[in-house]
Amino acid sequence: MQHQQIKLQNNLETLFINSPGSTAASIQIWFRAGSALETGKDKGIAHFLEHMFFKGTPTRPGAAIAHEVESLGGEMNAFTSFDYTCYYINSPNEHLPKM
């Protein structure tokens, strides 16, 4: 397995992992946001935002995004933990450029 860590100009840290011979691809976005980092009025906001993410946008409804991913054999989901939230898309690796 090969990996490369790159910090973009906007300070976003990226990690690319290449596993030769794998037939699957995964795109993941991790945020330092979870219940352990929330206080007072913020309690539950990371989990709430996780659900809002899948509502889509005015120009791309959530159902349209899900249909596009699923039509290529992919799946998208998310989870919130104590100190992080992860959004991901898994797909056959031949469709990675379309994800």
PDB file of C-alpha atoms in Angstrom:
ATOM      1  CA  MET A   1       0.000   0.000   0.000  1.00  0.00           C
ATOM      2  CA  GLN A   2       1.341   3.405  -0.967  1.00  0.00           C
ATOM      3  CA  HIS A   3       0.296   6.704   0.592  1.00  0.00           C
ATOM      4  CA  GLN A   4       1.000  10.378   0.085  1.00  0.00           C
ATOM      5  CA  GLN A   5       0.058  13.240   2.399  1.00  0.00           C
ATOM      6  CA  ILE A   6      -0.390  16.677   0.813  1.00  0.00           C
ATOM      7  CA  LYS A   7      -1.333  19.992   2.420  1.00  0.00           C
ATOM      8  CA  LEU A   8      -3.255  22.184  -0.020  1.00  0.00           C
ATOM      9  CA  GLN A   9      -2.865  25.965  -0.298  1.00  0.00           C
ATOM     10  CA  ASN A  10      -5.997  26.439   1.822  1.00  0.00           C
ATOM     11  CA  ASN A  11      -4.353  24.308   4.586  1.00  0.00           C
ATOM     12  CA  LEU A  12      -6.661  21.356   3.934  1.00  0.00           C
ATOM     13  CA  GLU A  13      -4.727  18.188   4.729  1.00  0.00           C
ATOM     14  CA  THR A  14      -5.223  15.382   2.215  1.00  0.00           C
ATOM     15  CA  LEU A  15      -4.166  11.760   2.280  1.00  0.00           C
ATOM     16  CA  PHE A  16      -4.069   9.614  -0.851  1.00  0.00           C
ATOM     17  CA  ILE A  17      -3.791   5.859  -0.360  1.00  0.00           C
ATOM     18  CA  ASN A  18      -3.190   3.563  -3.321  1.00  0.00           C
ATOM     19  CA  SER A  19      -3.769  -0.137  -2.848  1.00  0.00           C
ATOM     20  CA  PRO A  20      -2.667  -1.862  -6.089  1.00  0.00           C
ATOM     21  CA  GLY A  21      -5.065  -4.563  -7.219  1.00  0.00           C
ATOM     22  CA  SER A  22      -8.026  -3.201  -5.272  1.00  0.00           C
ATOM     23  CA  THR A  23     -11.321  -3.046  -7.133  1.00  0.00           C
ATOM     24  CA  ALA A  24     -12.892  -0.510  -4.756  1.00  0.00           C
ATOM     25  CA  ALA A  25     -12.376   3.204  -4.219  1.00  0.00           C
ATOM     26  CA  SER A  26     -13.342   5.349  -1.254  1.00  0.00           C
ATOM     27  CA  ILE A  27     -13.500   9.124  -0.972  1.00  0.00           C
ATOM     28  CA  GLN A  28     -13.729  10.321   2.617  1.00  0.00           C
ATOM     29  CA  ILE A  29     -13.926  13.735   4.237  1.00  0.00           C
ATOM     30  CA  TRP A  30     -13.191  13.842   7.973  1.00  0.00           C
ATOM     31  CA  PHE A  31     -13.938  16.798  10.239  1.00  0.00           C
ATOM     32  CA  ARG A  32     -12.874  17.400  13.834  1.00  0.00           C
ATOM     33  CA  ALA A  33     -16.491  17.669  14.965  1.00  0.00           C
ATOM     34  CA  GLY A  34     -18.347  15.429  17.383  1.00  0.00           C
ATOM     35  CA  SER A  35     -20.191  15.274  20.672  1.00  0.00           C
ATOM     36  CA  ALA A  36     -17.031  15.490  22.810  1.00  0.00           C
ATOM     37  CA  LEU A  37     -16.224  18.860  21.222  1.00  0.00           C
ATOM     38  CA  GLU A  38     -19.703  20.348  21.708  1.00  0.00           C
ATOM     39  CA  THR A  39     -20.884  22.365  24.701  1.00  0.00           C
ATOM     40  CA  GLY A  40     -24.105  23.991  25.852  1.00  0.00           C
ATOM     41  CA  LYS A  41     -26.277  25.111  22.962  1.00  0.00           C
ATOM     42  CA  ASP A  42     -23.996  23.320  20.461  1.00  0.00           C
ATOM     43  CA  LYS A  43     -24.832  19.808  21.733  1.00  0.00           C
ATOM     44  CA  GLY A  44     -25.805  17.604  18.797  1.00  0.00           C
ATOM     45  CA  ILE A  45     -24.841  20.062  16.053  1.00  0.00           C
ATOM     46  CA  ALA A  46     -22.310  17.731  14.357  1.00  0.00           C
ATOM     47  CA  HIS A  47     -24.897  14.959  14.053  1.00  0.00           C
ATOM     48  CA  PHE A  48     -27.563  17.432  12.912  1.00  0.00           C
ATOM     49  CA  LEU A  49     -25.242  18.790  10.198  1.00  0.00           C
ATOM     50  CA  GLU A  50     -24.445  15.231   9.124  1.00  0.00           C
ATOM     51  CA  HIS A  51     -28.142  14.750   8.320  1.00  0.00           C
ATOM     52  CA  MET A  52     -28.476  18.177   6.682  1.00  0.00           C
ATOM     53  CA  PHE A  53     -25.572  17.322   4.362  1.00  0.00           C
ATOM     54  CA  PHE A  54     -27.726  14.694   2.642  1.00  0.00           C
ATOM     55  CA  LYS A  55     -30.572  17.138   1.979  1.00  0.00           C
ATOM     56  CA  GLY A  56     -28.617  18.453  -1.020  1.00  0.00           C
ATOM     57  CA  THR A  57     -28.572  21.989  -2.403  1.00  0.00           C
ATOM     58  CA  PRO A  58     -31.094  24.134  -4.291  1.00  0.00           C
ATOM     59  CA  THR A  59     -29.564  23.009  -7.600  1.00  0.00           C
ATOM     60  CA  ARG A  60     -28.712  19.387  -6.638  1.00  0.00           C
ATOM     61  CA  PRO A  61     -31.307  17.735  -4.395  1.00  0.00           C
ATOM     62  CA  GLY A  62     -30.048  14.990  -2.093  1.00  0.00           C
ATOM     63  CA  ALA A  63     -32.012  12.309  -3.959  1.00  0.00           C
ATOM     64  CA  ALA A  64     -30.356  13.303  -7.249  1.00  0.00           C
ATOM     65  CA  ILE A  65     -26.888  13.037  -5.728  1.00  0.00           C
ATOM     66  CA  ALA A  66     -27.679   9.631  -4.200  1.00  0.00           C
ATOM     67  CA  HIS A  67     -29.124   8.396  -7.513  1.00  0.00           C
ATOM     68  CA  GLU A  68     -25.996   9.469  -9.401  1.00  0.00           C
ATOM     69  CA  VAL A  69     -23.684   7.669  -6.953  1.00  0.00           C
ATOM     70  CA  GLU A  70     -25.862   4.542  -6.756  1.00  0.00           C
ATOM     71  CA  SER A  71     -26.275   4.325 -10.559  1.00  0.00           C
ATOM     72  CA  LEU A  72     -22.506   3.761 -10.733  1.00  0.00           C
ATOM     73  CA  GLY A  73     -22.596   0.999  -8.112  1.00  0.00           C
ATOM     74  CA  GLY A  74     -21.539   3.299  -5.293  1.00  0.00           C
ATOM     75  CA  GLU A  75     -22.858   4.142  -1.868  1.00  0.00           C
ATOM     76  CA  MET A  76     -22.626   7.285   0.217  1.00  0.00           C
ATOM     77  CA  ASN A  77     -23.060   7.671   3.931  1.00  0.00           C
ATOM     78  CA  ALA A  78     -21.692   9.394   7.010  1.00  0.00           C
ATOM     79  CA  PHE A  79     -21.161   8.870  10.704  1.00  0.00           C
ATOM     80  CA  THR A  80     -20.506  11.049  13.725  1.00  0.00           C
ATOM     81  CA  SER A  81     -18.314   9.931  16.609  1.00  0.00           C
ATOM     82  CA  PHE A  82     -17.184  11.583  19.840  1.00  0.00           C
ATOM     83  CA  ASP A  83     -14.518  13.725  18.187  1.00  0.00           C
ATOM     84  CA  TYR A  84     -14.973  13.456  14.436  1.00  0.00           C
ATOM     85  CA  THR A  85     -17.536  13.248  11.629  1.00  0.00           C
ATOM     86  CA  CYS A  86     -16.848  11.371   8.399  1.00  0.00           C
ATOM     87  CA  TYR A  87     -18.685  11.650   5.075  1.00  0.00           C
ATOM     88  CA  TYR A  88     -17.816   9.050   2.446  1.00  0.00           C
ATOM     89  CA  ILE A  89     -18.542   7.579  -0.972  1.00  0.00           C
ATOM     90  CA  ASN A  90     -17.475   4.018  -1.811  1.00  0.00           C
ATOM     91  CA  SER A  91     -17.568   2.821  -5.413  1.00  0.00           C
ATOM     92  CA  PRO A  92     -15.974   0.460  -7.912  1.00  0.00           C
ATOM     93  CA  ASN A  93     -12.614   2.077  -8.691  1.00  0.00           C
ATOM     94  CA  GLU A  94     -13.329   2.407 -12.419  1.00  0.00           C
ATOM     95  CA  HIS A  95     -15.940   5.054 -11.511  1.00  0.00           C
ATOM     96  CA  LEU A  96     -13.661   7.049  -9.200  1.00  0.00           C
ATOM     97  CA  PRO A  97     -13.188   9.933 -11.696  1.00  0.00           C
ATOM     98  CA  LYS A  98     -16.989  10.441 -11.771  1.00  0.00           C
ATOM     99  CA  MET A  99     -17.302  10.572  -7.993  1.00  0.00           C
TER     100      MET A  99
END
